[in-house]
Amino acid sequence: MSSIAELETHLGEVLTTEFEDTPTTVVLGYDESAKEQVAIGDLVLTSEWQTFGPTPVRMKVEYSIELIIEVMARSGKNQKPAVQRAWEILDLIDSTIRATHQLDGMSYDALIKKGTKEFFEGVNKTKGCRIRVTVEGTLSQVATPVAP
Amino acid sequence: MKTAEIETYIEAVLTAAFTGTKTKVIHGYDPSHKEILSIWESRFTNDWEFVGQDDVREAFSIDLMIEVIGPRGKGYKRPTDRAWEIYEVLDQLIKADPHLDGVSFEARLSKAARRHFQTDQSTGCRIQTTLAGTARN
């Protein structure tokens, strides 16, 4: 598996653990039936390579990944509770992903760079609040200690 | 996110200002009220700085929507005049440099669009405006 795929999987696992025992489900893609979800959306990456002898080695990957928070409103009118819950979920994601994380031979950081909050109409004309954020970060090789 | 705190703060300021009037301050949309001031969509961009501890400067914009509905057949003047009155109150409140504990921010109403609309039973005026600014710890 490529390191970026591992990162995506790892991010999903970290968030799933964080939202265990809450009504929020963490999904890859999108779940139309969920009342509260964090959907892991599109991912874009750029790679930086270095060549050691004949072998190109990928040293650094800069990536951005879209996270979509959706909370359905209990009634179709004032959506304040849905808005508040969506912001709460975002705060939890922010604190969860901010630290640098370790993967096998790699480390990555992740920061929320930008976002939008919007209202939408779901299935059966139910209303909801959606926050889309872009998480940006770098995935780097961890330096291996050289034996003396 | 500072934008969330600013939304909550703006809601409290506006709710206090419009208490005792017909204008309801809400999130989202509620057509059952004749006059609403809605805290609508918002956007933010974070510039991260790492000096000592994590710090962030957040540029934000929050769309606000004023909607005044009158009975159909009575013309647009009353809803339009009332919508602009609400806009004026909003503009004055924002200019008064509101302050939020723990987060400093500055914001201004940066643009506005006024539209008329009609439904089966009503005639209305809607003003959409954007509150834009920056915030930091």
Short mmCIF file of N, CA and C in Angstrom, two decimals, chain A residues 115, chain B residues 2-4 6-7 10 42-46 57-63 103-108 110 130-136:
data_model
loop_
_atom_site.label_atom_id
_atom_site.label_comp_id
_atom_site.label_asym_id
_atom_site.label_seq_id
_atom_site.Cartn_x
_atom_site.Cartn_y
_atom_site.Cartn_z
N GLY A 115 -12.25 26.58 5.30
CA GLY A 115 -13.53 25.89 5.38
C GLY A 115 -14.70 26.78 5.01
N LYS B 2 -12.35 30.17 15.19
CA LYS B 2 -12.77 31.48 15.69
C LYS B 2 -14.06 31.94 15.00
N THR B 3 -14.25 31.50 13.76
CA THR B 3 -15.47 31.90 13.05
C THR B 3 -16.71 31.44 13.81
N ALA B 4 -16.66 30.24 14.40
CA ALA B 4 -17.79 29.72 15.18
C ALA B 4 -18.06 30.61 16.38
N ILE B 6 -17.27 33.75 16.69
CA ILE B 6 -17.75 35.06 16.22
C ILE B 6 -19.22 34.96 15.81
N GLU B 7 -19.60 33.85 15.18
CA GLU B 7 -21.01 33.65 14.83
C GLU B 7 -21.89 33.70 16.08
N ILE B 10 -21.95 37.30 17.48
CA ILE B 10 -22.76 38.18 16.63
C ILE B 10 -24.25 37.89 16.87
N SER B 42 -20.89 30.74 6.05
CA SER B 42 -19.64 31.40 6.45
C SER B 42 -18.44 30.66 5.84
N ARG B 43 -17.34 31.38 5.76
CA ARG B 43 -16.11 30.82 5.22
C ARG B 43 -14.94 31.28 6.09
N PHE B 44 -13.90 30.48 6.16
CA PHE B 44 -12.72 30.92 6.90
C PHE B 44 -11.45 30.36 6.27
N THR B 45 -10.36 31.06 6.49
CA THR B 45 -9.05 30.59 6.05
C THR B 45 -8.08 30.81 7.20
N ASN B 46 -7.34 29.79 7.54
CA ASN B 46 -6.40 29.87 8.66
C ASN B 46 -4.96 30.07 8.16
N ARG B 57 -4.12 33.04 12.63
CA ARG B 57 -4.87 34.23 12.23
C ARG B 57 -5.95 33.73 11.28
N GLU B 58 -7.17 34.04 11.60
CA GLU B 58 -8.27 33.48 10.81
C GLU B 58 -9.00 34.58 10.06
N ALA B 59 -8.96 34.51 8.73
CA ALA B 59 -9.76 35.44 7.92
C ALA B 59 -11.13 34.80 7.74
N PHE B 60 -12.17 35.56 7.97
CA PHE B 60 -13.49 34.97 7.90
C PHE B 60 -14.46 35.87 7.14
N SER B 61 -15.51 35.28 6.64
CA SER B 61 -16.64 36.06 6.13
C SER B 61 -17.92 35.31 6.48
N ILE B 62 -18.88 36.05 6.96
CA ILE B 62 -20.16 35.46 7.38
C ILE B 62 -21.27 36.16 6.60
N ASP B 63 -22.05 35.39 5.88
CA ASP B 63 -23.18 35.97 5.15
C ASP B 63 -24.36 36.14 6.09
N VAL B 103 -10.63 36.44 21.94
CA VAL B 103 -10.40 36.50 20.49
C VAL B 103 -10.56 37.96 20.08
N SER B 104 -9.53 38.53 19.46
CA SER B 104 -9.71 39.89 18.97
C SER B 104 -10.09 39.80 17.51
N PHE B 105 -11.03 40.59 17.11
CA PHE B 105 -11.40 40.55 15.69
C PHE B 105 -11.89 41.91 15.23
N GLU B 106 -11.75 42.13 13.96
CA GLU B 106 -12.34 43.32 13.35
C GLU B 106 -13.17 42.85 12.18
N ALA B 107 -14.29 43.51 11.95
CA ALA B 107 -15.18 43.07 10.89
C ALA B 107 -15.98 44.25 10.37
N ARG B 108 -16.31 44.19 9.09
CA ARG B 108 -17.13 45.22 8.46
C ARG B 108 -18.11 44.55 7.51
N SER B 110 -19.12 44.11 4.13
CA SER B 110 -18.31 44.42 2.96
C SER B 110 -19.13 44.56 1.68
N THR B 130 -22.46 40.65 3.58
CA THR B 130 -21.35 39.83 4.06
C THR B 130 -20.54 40.60 5.09
N LEU B 131 -20.36 39.95 6.23
CA LEU B 131 -19.52 40.50 7.28
C LEU B 131 -18.15 39.85 7.11
N ALA B 132 -17.14 40.66 6.84
CA ALA B 132 -15.83 40.09 6.58
C ALA B 132 -14.81 40.68 7.52
N GLY B 133 -13.86 39.88 7.95
CA GLY B 133 -12.84 40.39 8.84
C GLY B 133 -11.78 39.35 9.17
N THR B 134 -10.98 39.66 10.18
CA THR B 134 -9.95 38.74 10.63
C THR B 134 -10.00 38.64 12.16
N ALA B 135 -9.56 37.49 12.65
CA ALA B 135 -9.57 37.25 14.09
C ALA B 135 -8.28 36.57 14.48
N ARG B 136 -7.84 36.78 15.72
CA ARG B 136 -6.71 36.03 16.25
C ARG B 136 -6.83 35.96 17.77
#
